[in-house]
Short mmCIF file of C-alpha atoms in Angstrom, two decimals:
data_model
loop_
_atom_site.label_atom_id
_atom_site.label_comp_id
_atom_site.label_asym_id
_atom_site.label_seq_id
_atom_site.Cartn_x
_atom_site.Cartn_y
_atom_site.Cartn_z
CA MET M 273 -90.40 75.69 133.72
CA LYS M 274 -86.92 75.42 134.10
CA GLY M 275 -87.37 71.51 133.87
CA LEU M 276 -89.27 72.18 130.75
CA ALA M 277 -86.64 74.57 129.06
CA ALA M 278 -84.02 72.31 129.79
CA GLY M 279 -86.31 69.66 128.04
CA ILE M 280 -87.45 72.00 124.56
CA GLY M 281 -83.43 72.71 124.49
CA VAL M 282 -82.52 69.27 124.31
CA VAL M 283 -85.43 68.11 121.72
CA PHE M 284 -83.88 71.10 119.42
CA LEU M 285 -80.29 70.58 119.95
CA SER M 286 -80.37 66.70 119.71
CA PRO M 287 -80.65 66.38 115.76
CA ILE M 288 -77.73 68.51 115.44
CA LEU M 289 -75.79 66.42 117.98
CA ILE M 290 -76.54 63.37 116.69
CA ALA M 291 -75.43 64.46 113.12
CA GLY M 292 -72.66 66.52 113.95
CA THR M 293 -70.81 64.05 116.37
CA GLY M 294 -71.17 60.91 115.54
CA MET M 295 -68.72 59.14 118.09
CA MET M 296 -68.77 62.13 120.19
CA LEU M 297 -66.57 61.08 123.52
CA ALA M 298 -68.10 63.74 125.54
CA SER M 299 -71.53 65.88 125.41
CA SER M 300 -71.16 69.47 125.16
CA ALA M 301 -73.35 71.12 127.95
CA ASP M 302 -76.06 72.00 125.57
CA ALA M 303 -78.79 70.49 127.70
CA VAL M 304 -77.28 72.18 130.50
CA GLN M 305 -76.78 75.78 128.45
CA SER M 306 -80.31 75.63 127.82
CA SER M 307 -81.86 75.50 131.14
CA GLY M 308 -81.99 79.15 132.00
CA SER M 309 -80.42 78.31 135.23
CA PHE M 310 -77.44 80.53 134.89
CA SER M 311 -76.89 84.06 133.78
CA SER M 312 -75.23 84.66 130.69
CA CYS M 313 -71.63 84.86 130.63
CA SER M 314 -69.17 87.98 129.55
CA THR M 315 -66.17 87.82 128.07
CA ASP M 316 -65.17 91.32 129.42
CA ILE M 317 -64.57 89.83 133.43
CA ASP M 318 -62.08 92.07 135.60
CA THR M 319 -59.82 88.95 136.33
CA GLY M 320 -58.28 90.53 139.15
CA LYS M 321 -61.64 91.05 140.97
CA VAL M 322 -62.55 87.25 140.59
CA ALA M 323 -59.35 86.18 142.03
CA GLU M 324 -59.84 88.31 144.91
CA GLN M 325 -63.39 87.35 145.67
CA VAL M 326 -62.29 83.52 144.72
CA THR M 327 -59.17 83.87 147.38
CA LYS M 328 -61.53 84.95 149.93
CA ILE M 329 -64.07 81.56 149.43
CA LEU M 330 -61.11 79.47 149.52
CA ASP M 331 -59.75 81.39 152.62
CA GLY M 332 -63.55 80.31 154.24
CA ALA M 333 -65.24 83.33 153.53
CA SER M 334 -69.12 82.36 152.99
CA ALA M 335 -70.26 82.15 149.21
CA LYS M 336 -73.34 84.32 150.28
CA ASP M 337 -71.04 87.33 151.10
CA VAL M 338 -69.09 86.79 148.28
CA HIS M 339 -69.73 87.61 144.51
CA VAL M 340 -67.58 86.17 141.85
CA GLU M 341 -68.40 87.49 138.43
CA GLY M 342 -69.53 84.40 136.34
CA LEU M 343 -70.22 82.09 138.77
CA ASP M 344 -73.83 81.78 140.14
CA LEU M 345 -73.22 79.06 142.54
CA PRO M 346 -69.64 79.99 143.87
CA ALA M 347 -69.91 77.63 147.01
CA GLU M 348 -70.31 74.75 144.78
CA GLN M 349 -68.28 75.75 141.89
CA VAL M 350 -64.93 76.99 143.70
CA PRO M 351 -64.20 73.75 145.20
CA ASN M 352 -64.93 71.81 141.62
CA ALA M 353 -62.54 74.50 139.83
CA GLN M 354 -59.66 73.86 142.95
CA THR M 355 -60.21 70.06 142.24
CA ILE M 356 -59.55 70.67 138.44
CA VAL M 357 -56.36 72.64 139.14
CA ALA M 358 -55.15 70.43 141.58
CA ALA M 359 -55.32 67.68 139.76
CA GLY M 360 -54.01 69.52 136.85
CA LEU M 361 -50.91 70.21 139.09
CA SER M 362 -50.52 66.49 140.15
CA LEU M 363 -50.38 65.50 136.42
CA ASP M 364 -47.76 68.02 135.60
CA VAL M 365 -50.01 69.70 133.71
CA PRO M 366 -48.87 72.98 132.04
CA LYS M 367 -50.93 76.45 133.16
CA LYS M 368 -52.38 76.50 129.90
CA GLY M 369 -53.74 72.89 130.32
CA GLN M 370 -55.87 73.62 133.57
CA ILE M 371 -57.28 76.93 131.91
CA ILE M 372 -58.58 74.51 129.12
CA ALA M 373 -59.96 72.06 131.76
CA LEU M 374 -61.77 75.12 133.78
CA ALA M 375 -63.01 76.60 130.45
CA THR M 376 -64.46 73.04 129.28
CA ALA M 377 -65.87 72.71 132.60
CA MET M 378 -67.42 75.99 132.58
CA GLN M 379 -69.05 75.17 129.19
CA GLU M 380 -70.06 71.33 129.90
CA SER M 381 -71.75 71.56 133.42
CA ARG M 382 -70.97 75.46 134.77
CA LEU M 383 -68.27 74.14 137.17
CA ARG M 384 -71.32 71.54 138.64
CA ASN M 385 -71.14 67.77 139.27
CA LEU M 386 -74.25 66.94 137.50
CA ASN M 387 -75.79 63.52 137.79
CA TYR M 388 -77.50 64.05 134.30
CA GLY M 389 -76.70 65.52 130.75
CA ASP M 390 -77.48 65.12 127.37
CA ARG M 391 -77.79 61.10 126.70
CA ASP M 392 -75.91 59.52 129.46
CA SER M 393 -73.79 62.71 130.15
CA LEU M 394 -72.24 62.73 133.47
CA GLY M 395 -70.09 65.03 135.68
CA LEU M 396 -68.41 68.37 135.65
CA PHE M 397 -66.95 67.65 131.82
CA GLN M 398 -70.13 65.95 130.73
CA GLN M 399 -68.11 62.23 130.22
CA ARG M 400 -70.36 59.41 129.06
CA PRO M 401 -70.00 55.85 130.18
CA SER M 402 -70.85 54.58 126.80
CA GLN M 403 -68.10 56.06 124.96
CA GLY M 404 -65.18 54.62 127.30
CA TRP M 405 -64.89 57.52 129.97
CA GLY M 406 -65.28 55.28 132.90
CA SER M 407 -68.58 53.92 135.01
CA ALA M 408 -70.97 56.55 135.87
CA GLN M 409 -69.83 56.37 139.56
CA GLN M 410 -66.07 56.91 138.29
CA ILE M 411 -67.34 59.97 136.27
CA ARG M 412 -69.08 61.58 139.29
CA ASP M 413 -65.82 61.93 141.07
CA PRO M 414 -64.53 64.85 140.39
CA VAL M 415 -60.89 63.93 140.79
CA TYR M 416 -61.52 61.22 138.41
CA ALA M 417 -63.33 62.95 135.57
CA SER M 418 -60.56 65.70 135.76
CA GLU M 419 -57.59 63.34 135.55
CA GLN M 420 -59.47 61.67 132.33
CA PHE M 421 -59.66 65.13 130.66
CA TYR M 422 -56.47 65.82 130.96
CA LYS M 423 -55.22 62.54 130.04
CA HIS M 424 -57.05 63.05 126.53
CA LEU M 425 -55.76 66.47 126.59
CA LEU M 426 -52.15 65.71 126.50
CA LYS M 427 -52.57 63.07 123.98
CA VAL M 428 -53.97 65.61 121.67
CA ASP M 429 -51.05 66.62 119.29
CA GLY M 430 -49.77 70.56 119.51
CA TRP M 431 -52.33 70.85 121.87
CA GLN M 432 -50.26 73.90 123.47
CA GLN M 433 -50.08 75.58 120.13
CA MET M 434 -53.91 75.49 120.16
CA THR M 435 -56.56 78.18 121.14
CA VAL M 436 -58.84 76.76 124.30
CA THR M 437 -61.45 76.26 122.12
CA GLN M 438 -59.81 74.41 119.82
CA ALA M 439 -57.88 72.40 122.48
CA ALA M 440 -61.25 71.81 124.42
CA GLN M 441 -63.12 70.75 121.25
CA ALA M 442 -60.36 68.30 120.10
CA VAL M 443 -61.26 66.57 123.80
CA GLN M 444 -64.98 66.66 123.78
CA LYS M 445 -66.46 66.98 120.18
CA SER M 446 -68.82 69.35 121.53
CA GLY M 447 -71.71 70.28 118.87
CA LEU M 448 -71.13 73.47 119.65
CA PRO M 449 -67.35 73.58 119.23
CA ASP M 450 -67.09 77.92 119.61
CA ALA M 451 -68.76 77.75 122.95
CA TYR M 452 -65.41 77.25 125.33
CA ALA M 453 -63.98 80.94 124.27
CA GLN M 454 -66.49 83.02 126.31
CA TRP M 455 -64.87 81.30 129.30
CA GLU M 456 -61.18 81.72 128.74
CA ASN M 457 -60.71 85.02 130.92
CA LEU M 458 -62.96 83.57 133.56
CA ALA M 459 -61.06 79.95 133.79
CA THR M 460 -57.49 82.29 133.78
CA ALA M 461 -58.64 84.31 136.78
CA LEU M 462 -59.72 80.95 138.57
CA GLN M 463 -56.48 79.05 137.57
CA GLU M 464 -54.26 82.15 138.89
CA ALA M 465 -56.46 82.57 142.18
CA ILE M 466 -56.41 78.77 142.72
CA ALA M 467 -52.93 77.84 141.96
CA LYS M 468 -51.38 80.08 144.36
CA THR M 469 -53.11 78.50 147.21
CA PHE M 470 -51.14 75.34 146.66
CA PRO M 471 -47.54 74.95 147.69
CA GLY M 472 -45.18 75.78 144.65
CA GLY M 473 -48.24 76.51 142.65
CA ASN M 474 -47.37 79.22 140.62
CA ASP M 475 -43.71 78.59 140.88
CA LYS M 476 -44.00 75.02 139.18
CA ASP M 477 -46.65 75.90 136.11
CA GLY M 478 -48.35 72.48 136.78
CA LYS M 479 -45.19 70.63 138.44
CA ASP M 480 -46.17 68.03 141.04
CA ALA M 481 -43.57 68.85 144.08
CA ASP M 482 -44.79 65.67 145.70
CA GLN M 483 -45.29 63.22 142.65
CA GLY M 484 -41.78 63.88 141.23
CA LYS M 485 -39.43 61.21 140.05
CA GLN M 486 -39.73 57.60 140.99
CA ALA M 487 -37.08 56.12 143.12
CA SER M 488 -35.13 53.23 142.04
CA PRO M 489 -36.20 50.25 143.93
CA GLY M 490 -33.43 48.36 145.98
CA THR M 491 -31.19 51.69 146.21
CA THR M 492 -31.72 53.03 149.59
CA GLY M 493 -28.40 53.49 150.43
CA CYS M 494 -27.63 53.09 154.29
CA ALA M 495 -30.79 51.57 155.74
CA PRO M 496 -31.88 50.38 158.77
CA GLY M 497 -30.69 46.80 159.88
CA GLN M 498 -34.20 45.60 158.93
CA ASP M 499 -35.44 46.41 155.45
CA GLY M 500 -39.10 45.43 155.37
CA SER M 501 -38.27 42.57 152.66
CA GLY M 502 -39.61 39.96 155.27
CA PHE M 503 -43.19 41.18 154.93
CA GLY M 504 -43.20 40.28 151.33
CA ARG M 505 -45.51 41.83 149.11
CA ILE M 506 -48.04 44.34 150.92
CA PRO M 507 -51.06 44.80 149.28
CA GLU M 508 -51.64 48.69 148.77
CA GLY M 509 -53.85 50.24 151.68
CA SER M 510 -53.23 47.45 153.99
CA VAL M 511 -51.06 46.53 157.18
CA PRO M 512 -48.61 43.98 156.78
CA LYS M 513 -49.39 40.83 158.69
CA GLY M 514 -47.68 40.91 161.74
CA TYR M 515 -46.73 44.12 161.79
CA LYS M 516 -47.11 46.22 165.44
CA ILE M 517 -45.77 49.56 166.29
CA PRO M 518 -42.50 48.56 168.38
CA LYS M 519 -42.99 49.00 172.16
CA ASP M 520 -40.10 51.42 172.24
CA ALA M 521 -41.45 53.85 170.11
CA ASP M 522 -41.75 57.68 171.43
CA PRO M 523 -45.51 57.77 172.77
CA ARG M 524 -45.86 60.75 170.37
CA ALA M 525 -44.41 59.23 167.32
CA ARG M 526 -46.84 55.90 168.18
CA LYS M 527 -49.96 58.41 168.04
CA ALA M 528 -48.72 59.63 164.76
CA ILE M 529 -48.25 56.69 163.32
CA THR M 530 -51.51 55.17 164.75
CA TRP M 531 -53.24 58.02 162.99
CA ALA M 532 -51.70 57.79 159.80
CA MET M 533 -52.62 54.24 159.47
CA GLN M 534 -56.27 55.00 159.82
CA GLN M 535 -55.68 57.12 156.39
CA LEU M 536 -54.49 53.81 154.52
CA GLY M 537 -56.14 53.33 151.27
CA THR M 538 -57.63 56.64 151.05
CA LEU M 539 -56.56 58.25 147.58
CA TYR M 540 -53.83 60.93 147.30
CA GLN M 541 -54.64 64.42 146.59
CA TRP M 542 -52.16 66.70 145.28
CA GLY M 543 -52.47 69.69 147.78
CA GLY M 544 -54.96 67.77 149.64
CA SER M 545 -54.75 69.26 153.40
CA CYS M 546 -55.71 65.58 154.81
CA THR M 547 -58.42 66.99 157.22
CA ASN M 548 -60.85 64.11 155.97
CA ALA M 549 -59.24 61.65 153.97
CA HIS M 550 -62.33 59.50 154.16
CA GLY M 551 -64.41 62.50 153.08
CA PRO M 552 -66.56 63.35 150.19
CA ASP M 553 -64.09 66.25 149.18
CA PRO M 554 -61.16 65.36 147.44
CA MET M 555 -58.92 68.56 148.88
CA GLY M 556 -59.65 66.85 152.12
CA ARG M 557 -57.46 64.07 151.11
CA CYS M 558 -53.61 63.42 152.06
CA ASP M 559 -50.64 64.26 149.93
CA CYS M 560 -47.37 62.96 150.93
CA SER M 561 -46.37 66.15 153.25
CA SER M 562 -49.80 66.87 154.64
CA LEU M 563 -50.31 63.28 155.90
CA MET M 564 -47.04 64.11 157.80
CA GLN M 565 -48.16 67.12 159.23
CA GLN M 566 -51.86 65.91 159.76
CA ALA M 567 -50.54 62.60 161.77
CA TYR M 568 -48.32 64.49 164.32
CA ALA M 569 -50.85 67.33 164.51
CA HIS M 570 -52.88 64.90 166.41
CA ALA M 571 -49.75 63.61 168.32
CA GLY M 572 -49.61 67.43 169.71
CA LEU M 573 -46.80 68.39 167.58
CA THR M 574 -46.92 71.24 164.57
CA LEU M 575 -44.98 70.43 161.25
CA THR M 576 -45.02 72.69 158.58
CA ARG M 577 -46.93 72.02 155.43
CA THR M 578 -44.61 71.21 152.45
CA THR M 579 -41.90 68.62 152.26
CA TYR M 580 -39.65 71.31 151.14
CA THR M 581 -39.80 72.73 154.84
CA GLN M 582 -40.30 69.65 156.64
CA VAL M 583 -36.98 68.73 155.33
CA ASN M 584 -35.65 71.51 158.00
CA GLU M 585 -38.09 70.05 160.80
CA GLY M 586 -36.24 68.50 163.79
CA LYS M 587 -32.86 67.34 163.47
CA ALA M 588 -30.89 65.26 161.33
CA VAL M 589 -30.49 61.42 161.90
CA SER M 590 -28.36 58.76 159.89
CA PRO M 591 -30.74 56.47 157.95
CA ALA M 592 -29.07 53.73 159.82
CA GLN M 593 -30.36 55.03 162.94
CA LEU M 594 -34.04 55.51 162.13
CA LYS M 595 -36.49 55.31 164.96
CA PRO M 596 -40.28 54.78 164.42
CA GLY M 597 -41.73 58.25 163.68
CA ASP M 598 -38.95 59.99 161.71
CA LEU M 599 -39.47 61.62 158.33
CA ILE M 600 -37.33 60.33 155.72
CA PHE M 601 -37.14 62.09 152.28
CA SER M 602 -36.96 60.95 148.56
CA ARG M 603 -36.89 62.33 144.88
CA GLY M 604 -35.26 65.55 143.96
CA THR M 605 -32.12 66.62 145.96
CA ALA M 606 -31.46 66.60 149.82
CA ALA M 607 -31.71 70.32 150.00
CA ARG M 608 -35.17 70.29 148.10
CA PRO M 609 -36.53 66.72 148.55
CA GLU M 610 -39.74 66.28 146.55
CA HIS M 611 -41.40 63.32 148.49
CA VAL M 612 -41.32 62.52 152.27
CA GLY M 613 -43.17 59.38 154.66
CA MET M 614 -42.75 58.40 157.97
CA TYR M 615 -40.68 55.39 159.00
CA MET M 616 -42.87 53.07 161.39
CA GLY M 617 -40.09 50.39 162.80
CA GLU M 618 -39.65 47.05 161.01
CA GLY M 619 -38.75 47.99 158.04
CA LEU M 620 -41.60 49.45 156.99
CA VAL M 621 -42.71 53.26 155.68
CA ILE M 622 -45.94 54.80 155.42
CA GLU M 623 -46.84 57.56 152.53
CA ALA M 624 -49.26 59.09 150.67
CA PRO M 625 -47.25 58.04 147.00
CA ARG M 626 -48.51 60.03 144.19
CA THR M 627 -51.83 60.70 142.18
CA THR M 628 -54.28 57.76 141.32
CA LYS M 629 -52.23 55.70 144.21
CA PRO M 630 -53.65 55.30 148.05
CA VAL M 631 -51.81 56.02 151.25
CA ARG M 632 -49.86 53.12 151.64
CA ILE M 633 -47.28 50.91 153.63
CA THR M 634 -44.04 50.15 151.54
CA PRO M 635 -40.65 48.43 152.59
CA ILE M 636 -37.87 50.87 153.15
CA LYS M 637 -35.43 48.93 150.65
CA ASP M 638 -37.64 50.62 147.92
CA TRP M 639 -36.59 54.18 148.97
CA THR M 640 -33.82 55.96 147.81
CA ILE M 641 -33.19 58.20 151.18
CA LEU M 642 -31.95 61.54 150.61
CA ALA M 643 -32.30 62.68 153.91
CA ALA M 644 -33.94 61.64 157.66
CA ARG M 645 -34.96 64.12 160.00
CA ARG M 646 -35.98 63.31 163.81
CA VAL M 647 -38.72 65.49 164.86
CA LEU M 648 -39.24 64.80 168.45
#
């Protein structure tokens, strides 16, 4: 009966959509909304209670034991909301933009990564391959879909002065342009609960600590005798031909470098734990500091979680005296750097650089080194 109801909903709504949207960039969740799979939503939501329950799920509580007002499938919906917030933070999108994205995904898919929708609409935001949003496979990647939504939102002139509904509609071109408003309270509660789980998530209001300002090429200041230029151009996600971990490297550094190299080619995820970089959950991927933390965890050494705290680990060393396994920091300031990588020897550094980029190896000549720490 649910499938029949969804079919009937599409039949009756399609003429409206076709007449009202023309060059529609993404479908509204008309087919999803008519499915009857979800309880009716309310704008009168206890945001504090929602935040409390969402935090429990993010802390590992079973969704079976936690009720989140407005979410019928929290075990699926909360991780998707987390991905949307993380993508917003990584792209430096302000809090309001993250709320708009969450409200949009609630309306379009109920925060489910759908493999169906009106016409060729797919994914969290019901984006359409035929309208230039990407391939079906790309759209079904929650990180890609979230980033695409934000990129379109940021191109909307004056979006920060618009209401949630106006901004969402400017991106989605939905046949139900007023439907997004009902999700604003829930989206706000989700954003506030999720953002505080990321290092500095609430403090930066969308600024990506690991992204920061790009270092200017060729300005390393002091650098080891070898600057990595001898390897030539290094394809992203690959090991330069001829590189081997130096024989005199500390055994624990060798283990950390080896583990980090096993993550090569996996996509960066701001706030990602780096506990399953090759897995399907985007939050299992690596950001710069979690790559360092997990690499050394596999070598039996505990590091703190963020770039801001890792710069105080171990002892300071001169960039001219680096050894394999040393952490090097760039972007921002020496006291509060925004990026970290691991020196591999031979003038090379392994890093998780920034959003849309994979874990990769780069020559140290491309780094502006603000600080270096030896943690062994």
